PDB file of N, CA and C in Angstrom:
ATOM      1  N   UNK A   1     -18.010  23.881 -39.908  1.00  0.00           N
ATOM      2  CA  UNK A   1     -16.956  23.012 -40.375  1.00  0.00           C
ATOM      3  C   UNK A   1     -15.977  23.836 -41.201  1.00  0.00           C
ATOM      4  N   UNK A   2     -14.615  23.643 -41.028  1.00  0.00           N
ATOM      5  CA  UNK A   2     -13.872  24.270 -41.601  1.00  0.00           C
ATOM      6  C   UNK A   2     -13.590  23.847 -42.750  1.00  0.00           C
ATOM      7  N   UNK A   3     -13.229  24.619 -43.627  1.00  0.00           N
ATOM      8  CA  UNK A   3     -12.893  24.350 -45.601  1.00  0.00           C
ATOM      9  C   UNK A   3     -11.772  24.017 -45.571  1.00  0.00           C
ATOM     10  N   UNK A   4     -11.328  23.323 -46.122  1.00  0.00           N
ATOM     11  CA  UNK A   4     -10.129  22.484 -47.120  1.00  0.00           C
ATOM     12  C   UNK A   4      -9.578  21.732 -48.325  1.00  0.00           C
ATOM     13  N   UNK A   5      -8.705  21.276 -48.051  1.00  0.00           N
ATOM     14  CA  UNK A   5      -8.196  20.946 -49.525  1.00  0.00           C
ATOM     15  C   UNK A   5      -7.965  19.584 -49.468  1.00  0.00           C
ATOM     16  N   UNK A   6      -8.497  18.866 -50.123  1.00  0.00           N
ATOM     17  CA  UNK A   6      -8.487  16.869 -50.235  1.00  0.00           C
ATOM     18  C   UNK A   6      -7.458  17.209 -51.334  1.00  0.00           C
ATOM     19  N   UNK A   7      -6.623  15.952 -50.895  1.00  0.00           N
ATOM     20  CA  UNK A   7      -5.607  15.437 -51.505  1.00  0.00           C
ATOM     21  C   UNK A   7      -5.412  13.457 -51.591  1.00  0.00           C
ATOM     22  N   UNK A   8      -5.375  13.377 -52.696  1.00  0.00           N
ATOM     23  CA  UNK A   8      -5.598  11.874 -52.833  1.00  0.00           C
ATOM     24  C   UNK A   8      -4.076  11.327 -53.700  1.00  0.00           C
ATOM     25  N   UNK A   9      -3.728  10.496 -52.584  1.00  0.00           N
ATOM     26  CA  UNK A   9      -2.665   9.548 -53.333  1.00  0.00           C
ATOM     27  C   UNK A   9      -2.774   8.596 -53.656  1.00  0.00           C
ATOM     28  N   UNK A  10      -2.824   8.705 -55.051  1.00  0.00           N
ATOM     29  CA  UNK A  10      -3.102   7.257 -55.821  1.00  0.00           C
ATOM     30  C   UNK A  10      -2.030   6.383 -56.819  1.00  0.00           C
ATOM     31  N   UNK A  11      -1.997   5.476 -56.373  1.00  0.00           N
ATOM     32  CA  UNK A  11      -0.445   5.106 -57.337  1.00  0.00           C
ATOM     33  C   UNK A  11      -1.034   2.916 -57.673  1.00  0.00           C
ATOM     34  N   UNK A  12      -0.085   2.325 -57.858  1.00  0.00           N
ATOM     35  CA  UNK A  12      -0.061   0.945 -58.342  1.00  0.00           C
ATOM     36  C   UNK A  12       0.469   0.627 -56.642  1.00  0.00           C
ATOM     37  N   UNK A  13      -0.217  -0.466 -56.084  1.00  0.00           N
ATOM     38  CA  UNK A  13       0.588  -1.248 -55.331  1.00  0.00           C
ATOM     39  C   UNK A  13       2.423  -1.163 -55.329  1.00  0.00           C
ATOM     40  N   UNK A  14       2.773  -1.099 -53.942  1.00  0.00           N
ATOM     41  CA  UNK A  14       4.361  -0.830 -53.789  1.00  0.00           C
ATOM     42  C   UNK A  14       5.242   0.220 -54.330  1.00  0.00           C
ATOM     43  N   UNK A  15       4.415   1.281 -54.251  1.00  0.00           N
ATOM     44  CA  UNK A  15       5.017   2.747 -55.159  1.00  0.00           C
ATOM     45  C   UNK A  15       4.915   3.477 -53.873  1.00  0.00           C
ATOM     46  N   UNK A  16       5.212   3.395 -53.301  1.00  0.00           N
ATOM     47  CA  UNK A  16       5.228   4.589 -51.872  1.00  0.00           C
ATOM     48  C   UNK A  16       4.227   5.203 -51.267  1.00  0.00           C
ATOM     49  N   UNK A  17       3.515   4.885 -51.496  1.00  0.00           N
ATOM     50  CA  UNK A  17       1.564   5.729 -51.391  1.00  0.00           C
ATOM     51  C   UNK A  17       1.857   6.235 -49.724  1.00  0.00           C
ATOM     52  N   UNK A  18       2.149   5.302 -48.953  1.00  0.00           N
ATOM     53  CA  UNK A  18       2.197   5.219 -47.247  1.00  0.00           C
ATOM     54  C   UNK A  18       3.285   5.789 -46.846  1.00  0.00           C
ATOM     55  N   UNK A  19       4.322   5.430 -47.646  1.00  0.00           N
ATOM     56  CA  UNK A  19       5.422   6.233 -46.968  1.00  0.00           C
ATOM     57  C   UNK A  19       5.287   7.603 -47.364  1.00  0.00           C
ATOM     58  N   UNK A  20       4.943   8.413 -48.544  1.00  0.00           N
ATOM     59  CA  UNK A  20       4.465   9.514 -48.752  1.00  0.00           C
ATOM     60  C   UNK A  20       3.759  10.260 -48.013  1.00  0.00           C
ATOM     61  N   UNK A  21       2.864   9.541 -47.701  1.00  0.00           N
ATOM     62  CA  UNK A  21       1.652   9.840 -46.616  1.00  0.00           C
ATOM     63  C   UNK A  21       2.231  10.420 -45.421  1.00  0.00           C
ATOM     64  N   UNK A  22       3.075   9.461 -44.913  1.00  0.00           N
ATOM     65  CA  UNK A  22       3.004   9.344 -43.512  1.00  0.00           C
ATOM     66  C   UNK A  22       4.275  10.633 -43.382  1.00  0.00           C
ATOM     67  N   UNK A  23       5.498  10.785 -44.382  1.00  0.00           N
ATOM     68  CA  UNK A  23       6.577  11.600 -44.335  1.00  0.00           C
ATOM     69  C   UNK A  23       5.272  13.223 -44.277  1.00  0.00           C
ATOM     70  N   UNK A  24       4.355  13.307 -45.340  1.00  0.00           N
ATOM     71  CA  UNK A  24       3.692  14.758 -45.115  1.00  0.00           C
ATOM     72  C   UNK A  24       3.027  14.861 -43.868  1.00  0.00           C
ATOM     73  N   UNK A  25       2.486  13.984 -43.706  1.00  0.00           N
ATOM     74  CA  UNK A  25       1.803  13.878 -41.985  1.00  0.00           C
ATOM     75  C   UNK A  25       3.094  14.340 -41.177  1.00  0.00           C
ATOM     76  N   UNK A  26       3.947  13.880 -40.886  1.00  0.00           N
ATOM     77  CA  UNK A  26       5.374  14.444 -40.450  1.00  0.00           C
ATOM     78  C   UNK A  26       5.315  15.384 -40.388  1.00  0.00           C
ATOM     79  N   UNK A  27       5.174  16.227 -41.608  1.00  0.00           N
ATOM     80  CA  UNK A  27       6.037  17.375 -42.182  1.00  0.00           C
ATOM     81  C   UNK A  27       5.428  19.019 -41.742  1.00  0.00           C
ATOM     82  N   UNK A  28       3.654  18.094 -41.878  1.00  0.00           N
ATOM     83  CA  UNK A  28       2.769  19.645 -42.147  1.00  0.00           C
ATOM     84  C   UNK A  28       1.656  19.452 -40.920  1.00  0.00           C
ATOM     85  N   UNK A  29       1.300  19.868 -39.717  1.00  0.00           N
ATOM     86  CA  UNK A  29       1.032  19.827 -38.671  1.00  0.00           C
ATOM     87  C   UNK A  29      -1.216  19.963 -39.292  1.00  0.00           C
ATOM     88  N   UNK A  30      -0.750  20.744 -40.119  1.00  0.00           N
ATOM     89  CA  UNK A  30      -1.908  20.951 -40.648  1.00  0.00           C
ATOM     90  C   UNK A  30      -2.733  20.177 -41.206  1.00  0.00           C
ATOM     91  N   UNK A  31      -2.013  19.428 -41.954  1.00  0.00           N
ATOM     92  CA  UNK A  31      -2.885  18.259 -42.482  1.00  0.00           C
ATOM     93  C   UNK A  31      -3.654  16.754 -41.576  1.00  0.00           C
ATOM     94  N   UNK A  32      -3.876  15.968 -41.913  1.00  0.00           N
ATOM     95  CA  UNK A  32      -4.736  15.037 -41.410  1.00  0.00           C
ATOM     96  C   UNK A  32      -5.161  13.907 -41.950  1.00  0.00           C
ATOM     97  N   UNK A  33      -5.244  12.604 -41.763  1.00  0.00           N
ATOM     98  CA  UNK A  33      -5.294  11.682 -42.280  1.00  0.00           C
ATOM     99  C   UNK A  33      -6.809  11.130 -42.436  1.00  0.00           C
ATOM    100  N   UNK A  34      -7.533  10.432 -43.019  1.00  0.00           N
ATOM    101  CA  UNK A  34      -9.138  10.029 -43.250  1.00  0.00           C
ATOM    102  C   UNK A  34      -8.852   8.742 -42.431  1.00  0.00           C
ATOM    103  N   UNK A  35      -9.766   8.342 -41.763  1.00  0.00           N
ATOM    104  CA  UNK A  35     -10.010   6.801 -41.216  1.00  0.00           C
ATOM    105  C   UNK A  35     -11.461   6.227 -41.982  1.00  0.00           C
ATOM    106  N   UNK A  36     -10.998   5.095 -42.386  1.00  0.00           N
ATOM    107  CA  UNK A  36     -11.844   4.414 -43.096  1.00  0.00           C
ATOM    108  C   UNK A  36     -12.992   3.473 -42.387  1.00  0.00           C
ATOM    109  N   UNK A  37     -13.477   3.170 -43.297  1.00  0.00           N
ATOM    110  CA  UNK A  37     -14.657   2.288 -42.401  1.00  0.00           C
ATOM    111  C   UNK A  37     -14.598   0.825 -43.408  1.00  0.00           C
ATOM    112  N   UNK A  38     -14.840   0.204 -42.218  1.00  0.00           N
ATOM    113  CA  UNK A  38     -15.071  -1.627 -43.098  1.00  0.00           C
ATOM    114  C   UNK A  38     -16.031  -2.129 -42.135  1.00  0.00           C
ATOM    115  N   UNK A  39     -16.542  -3.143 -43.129  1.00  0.00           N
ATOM    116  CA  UNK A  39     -17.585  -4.250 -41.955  1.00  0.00           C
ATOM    117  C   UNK A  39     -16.761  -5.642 -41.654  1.00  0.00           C
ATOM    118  N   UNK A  40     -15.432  -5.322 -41.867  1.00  0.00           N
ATOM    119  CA  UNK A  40     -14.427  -6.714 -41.204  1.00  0.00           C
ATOM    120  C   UNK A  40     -14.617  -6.412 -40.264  1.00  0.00           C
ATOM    121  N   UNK A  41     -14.254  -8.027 -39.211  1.00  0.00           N
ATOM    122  CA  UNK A  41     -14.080  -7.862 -38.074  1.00  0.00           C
ATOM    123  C   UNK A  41     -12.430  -7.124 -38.189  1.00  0.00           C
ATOM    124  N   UNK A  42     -12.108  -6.370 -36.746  1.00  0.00           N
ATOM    125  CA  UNK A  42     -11.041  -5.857 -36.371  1.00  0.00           C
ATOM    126  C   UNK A  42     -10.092  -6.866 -36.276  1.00  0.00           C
ATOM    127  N   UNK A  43      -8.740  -6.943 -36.541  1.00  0.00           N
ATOM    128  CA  UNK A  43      -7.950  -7.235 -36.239  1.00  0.00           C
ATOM    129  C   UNK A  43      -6.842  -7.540 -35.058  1.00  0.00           C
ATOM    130  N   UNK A  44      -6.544  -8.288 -34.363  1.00  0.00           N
ATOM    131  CA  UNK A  44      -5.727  -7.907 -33.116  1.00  0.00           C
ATOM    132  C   UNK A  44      -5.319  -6.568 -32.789  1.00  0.00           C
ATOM    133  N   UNK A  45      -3.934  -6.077 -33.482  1.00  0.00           N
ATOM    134  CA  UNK A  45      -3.560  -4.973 -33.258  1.00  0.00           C
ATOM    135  C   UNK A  45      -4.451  -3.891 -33.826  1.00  0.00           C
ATOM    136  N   UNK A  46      -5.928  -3.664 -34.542  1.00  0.00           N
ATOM    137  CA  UNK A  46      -6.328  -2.414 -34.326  1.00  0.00           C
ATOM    138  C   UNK A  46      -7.358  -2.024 -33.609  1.00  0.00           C
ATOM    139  N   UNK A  47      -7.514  -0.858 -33.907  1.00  0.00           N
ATOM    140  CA  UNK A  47      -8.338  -0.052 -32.715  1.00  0.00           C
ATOM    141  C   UNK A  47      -9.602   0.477 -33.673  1.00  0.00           C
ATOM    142  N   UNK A  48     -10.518   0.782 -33.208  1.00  0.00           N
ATOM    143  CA  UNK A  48     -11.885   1.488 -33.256  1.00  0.00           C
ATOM    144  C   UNK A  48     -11.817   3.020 -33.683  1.00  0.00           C
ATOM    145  N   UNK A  49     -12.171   3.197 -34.679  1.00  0.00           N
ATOM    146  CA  UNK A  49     -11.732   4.463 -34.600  1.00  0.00           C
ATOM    147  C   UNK A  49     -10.542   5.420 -34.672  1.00  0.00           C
ATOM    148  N   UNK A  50      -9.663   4.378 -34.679  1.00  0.00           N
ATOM    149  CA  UNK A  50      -7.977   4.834 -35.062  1.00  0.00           C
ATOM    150  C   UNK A  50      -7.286   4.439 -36.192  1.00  0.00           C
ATOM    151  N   UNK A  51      -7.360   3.103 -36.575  1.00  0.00           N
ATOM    152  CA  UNK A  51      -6.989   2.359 -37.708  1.00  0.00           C
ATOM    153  C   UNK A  51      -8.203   2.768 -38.696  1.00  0.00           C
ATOM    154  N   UNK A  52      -9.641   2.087 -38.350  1.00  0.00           N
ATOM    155  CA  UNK A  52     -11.210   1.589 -39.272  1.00  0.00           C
ATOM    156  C   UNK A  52     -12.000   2.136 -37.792  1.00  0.00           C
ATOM    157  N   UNK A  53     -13.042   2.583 -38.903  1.00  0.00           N
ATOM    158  CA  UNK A  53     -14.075   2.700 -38.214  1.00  0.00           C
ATOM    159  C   UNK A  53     -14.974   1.429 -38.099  1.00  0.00           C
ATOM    160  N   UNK A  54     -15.197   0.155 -37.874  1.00  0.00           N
ATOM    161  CA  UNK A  54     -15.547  -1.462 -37.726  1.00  0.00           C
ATOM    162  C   UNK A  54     -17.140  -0.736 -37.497  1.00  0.00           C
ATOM    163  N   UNK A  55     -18.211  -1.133 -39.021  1.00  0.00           N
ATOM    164  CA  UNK A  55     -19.723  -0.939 -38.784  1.00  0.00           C
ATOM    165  C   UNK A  55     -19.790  -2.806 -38.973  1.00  0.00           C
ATOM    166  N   UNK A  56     -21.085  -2.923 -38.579  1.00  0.00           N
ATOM    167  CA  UNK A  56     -21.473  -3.907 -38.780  1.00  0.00           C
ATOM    168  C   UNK A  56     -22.971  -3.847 -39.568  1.00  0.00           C
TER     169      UNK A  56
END
């Protein structure tokens, strides 16, 4: 497994957290986003493994 550097954006609700995110995802080919896991059911529009990882 290769070594790296975690980076965590943490802010108050409606402070840019996502748009931040998503502009460095843009920016730096290198980096990479975490997919989370929940025991909700999925939602219409998401996916398995792309949005949540859906355990039950």
């Amino acid at each position: 497994m290769k070594r790296g550097r975690l980076f965590v954006i943490s802010a108050s609700s409606g402070t840019g957290k996502t748009t931040l995110a998503r502009a460095l995802l843009q920016n730096d080919q290198k980096l990479a986003a975490s997919i989370s896991c929940t025991t909700r059911a999925p939602r219409p529009n998401e996916r398995n493994a792309v949005d949540y990882y859906f355990i039950t």
